[in-house]
Amino acid sequence: MTQKKNLELHRDTLAVREAVERSQYGENSEALYLTSGYVQPNAESGARRFAGEEDGFTYGRYGNPTVASFEKRLAALEGAEACMSTASGMSAILMMCMGLLKAGDHVVCSQSMFGSTIKLIGTDLAKFGVTSSFVPQTDVAAWKAALTPNTKLFFAETPTNPLTEVCDIRALADLAHNAGALLCVDNCFATPALQRPMTLGADIVMHSGTKYLDGQGRVMAGALCASQEMVTKSFLPVLKSAGMTLAPFNAWVVLKGLETLDIRMQAQSARALALAQWLESHASVARVFYPGLASHPQHALAMAQQDGCGGAVLSFTVKGANPDEARSRAFHVLDSLQVMSLSTNLGDTKTLMAHPASTSHGRLTEEQRQAAGVVQGLIRVAVGLEHLGDIQADLDRGLSSF
Ligand SMILES: *Cc1c(COP(=O)(O)O)cnc(C)c1O
């Protein structure tokens, strides 16, 4: 039973109520359908379902009721017509590229995107004849200059990992559309709780459900939100033949995660802002990167685009006379942690800290790393729900003992 179509429900309500398909048992919590196949009512119906002419499930690689509930709920939160989920965030990007691009096409990408995204688009896709240009995320003129007659896709991530650079989604959407290209935004960091790129002109919103959508660090998941036509014509055929299907159990976890997304994002962002302000005044810290700080280069844009909220991830650099000293000091801070977790993941209720230069961005060349601004003294903090004083004390252990 989906909510009545004539009701205009708020996002907070949709996060809890959208796409609750109750079975004959009337369960209140969303059911978890663990099945790889489906019994067809008759051969004629089975044929129509396989041909896509009739609604109904046929095989686990193509669809599942629990997976469909997650997709509908995420689409509702993003303000999208439709959504197609995948086994991980990276496989969502692969699905998008396989569905929309062919040999000879060109992609313009932010140079400060997630490390594996840069690798997938810059290296793996190049083997299949898709070319790419990587530009400074915040420089609209650079995106424009990178356009070629074959440019089919702009791909941005805002705020970026790990430096929280914020790009103007509306400006990039206008530029892409004038050139006949599409804009995809990786919305992992802000989530639909803070930012809805499709309302600003983006054509596709990509998610790693592994992060804040789950929110408690349990499962891998990914998704693409887009028009119904793009999902049906471009993404579904890739899912059917390539099979990067989201597992029903994982879909159930992220479906339930969406119910608390907004309050988690608000609470974790409030802690992140307070921590960023404290770090900014710390004697051992060279610089803090957080969109909620007035010192952030795109502070005003971030506040307008992200519902006045900086998000839950911040980064900072420790002071150091040279890259070697900065690296060893960053390692000292991380190795001095007694409560918070040294982990490259993010989007957990547990605060996670990482050294991007040697982990998420470790596979990049030094040149790519420099372009992404990932220096050796950089530490990323994905702020969780612990008490702020305990997070500060844990960081201060290392920061005050160089
Ligand atoms: C984690 C992450 C991804 C990749 O998602 P997986 O679920 O790990 O495959 C992509 N983009 C951003 C910004 C991420 O943080």
Short mmCIF file of N, CA and C and ligand atoms in Angstrom, two decimals, residues 88-91 93 114 117 157 161 186 188-189 206 208-211 220-221 346, ligand 1:
data_model
loop_
_atom_site.label_atom_id
_atom_site.label_comp_id
_atom_site.label_asym_id
_atom_site.label_seq_id
_atom_site.Cartn_x
_atom_site.Cartn_y
_atom_site.Cartn_z
N SER A 88 26.78 -1.69 -5.23
CA SER A 88 27.69 -0.76 -4.55
C SER A 88 27.63 0.58 -5.28
N GLY A 89 28.23 1.60 -4.68
CA GLY A 89 28.28 2.90 -5.35
C GLY A 89 29.05 2.83 -6.65
N MET A 90 30.19 2.12 -6.64
CA MET A 90 31.01 2.04 -7.85
C MET A 90 30.25 1.33 -8.98
N SER A 91 29.46 0.31 -8.63
CA SER A 91 28.74 -0.37 -9.71
C SER A 91 27.60 0.50 -10.23
N ILE A 93 28.06 3.71 -10.77
CA ILE A 93 28.77 4.54 -11.76
C ILE A 93 29.03 3.72 -13.02
N PHE A 114 36.00 11.08 -5.80
CA PHE A 114 36.37 9.85 -5.09
C PHE A 114 37.43 9.09 -5.90
N THR A 117 36.45 6.51 -8.47
CA THR A 117 35.71 7.10 -9.59
C THR A 117 36.69 7.61 -10.64
N GLU A 157 30.88 15.82 -7.93
CA GLU A 157 30.61 15.28 -6.59
C GLU A 157 30.66 16.49 -5.66
N ASN A 161 35.07 14.54 -1.68
CA ASN A 161 35.82 13.74 -0.73
C ASN A 161 37.31 13.87 -1.11
N ASP A 186 27.21 13.07 -7.80
CA ASP A 186 27.41 12.10 -6.72
C ASP A 186 26.97 12.81 -5.43
N CYS A 188 26.61 11.55 -2.34
CA CYS A 188 26.94 10.75 -1.15
C CYS A 188 27.10 11.59 0.10
N PHE A 189 27.82 12.71 -0.02
CA PHE A 189 28.20 13.46 1.17
C PHE A 189 27.03 14.26 1.74
N MET A 206 23.74 10.10 -8.26
CA MET A 206 24.36 8.81 -7.95
C MET A 206 24.60 8.72 -6.45
N SER A 208 26.30 6.20 -3.18
CA SER A 208 26.82 5.02 -2.50
C SER A 208 25.93 4.86 -1.28
N GLY A 209 25.05 3.87 -1.31
CA GLY A 209 24.15 3.63 -0.18
C GLY A 209 24.91 3.12 1.03
N THR A 210 26.15 2.68 0.77
CA THR A 210 27.06 2.21 1.81
C THR A 210 27.30 3.26 2.89
N LYS A 211 27.14 4.52 2.51
CA LYS A 211 27.50 5.62 3.41
C LYS A 211 26.29 6.05 4.25
N MET A 220 26.88 -2.79 1.79
CA MET A 220 27.22 -2.07 0.57
C MET A 220 25.94 -1.89 -0.25
N ALA A 221 25.81 -0.74 -0.89
CA ALA A 221 24.67 -0.50 -1.77
C ALA A 221 24.99 0.70 -2.66
N LEU A 346 32.93 6.05 5.58
CA LEU A 346 32.29 7.24 6.14
C LEU A 346 30.80 6.99 6.16
C1 LIG B 1 32.19 5.45 -1.10
C2 LIG B 1 31.98 6.40 -2.21
C3 LIG B 1 31.74 5.94 -3.51
C4 LIG B 1 31.76 4.45 -3.87
O1 LIG B 1 30.78 3.74 -3.22
P1 LIG B 1 30.93 2.17 -2.80
O2 LIG B 1 29.62 1.88 -2.20
O3 LIG B 1 32.09 2.08 -1.86
O4 LIG B 1 31.18 1.42 -4.05
C5 LIG B 1 31.53 6.88 -4.50
N1 LIG B 1 31.52 8.21 -4.22
C6 LIG B 1 31.75 8.68 -2.98
C7 LIG B 1 31.74 10.14 -2.74
C8 LIG B 1 31.99 7.80 -1.93
O5 LIG B 1 32.22 8.28 -0.71
#
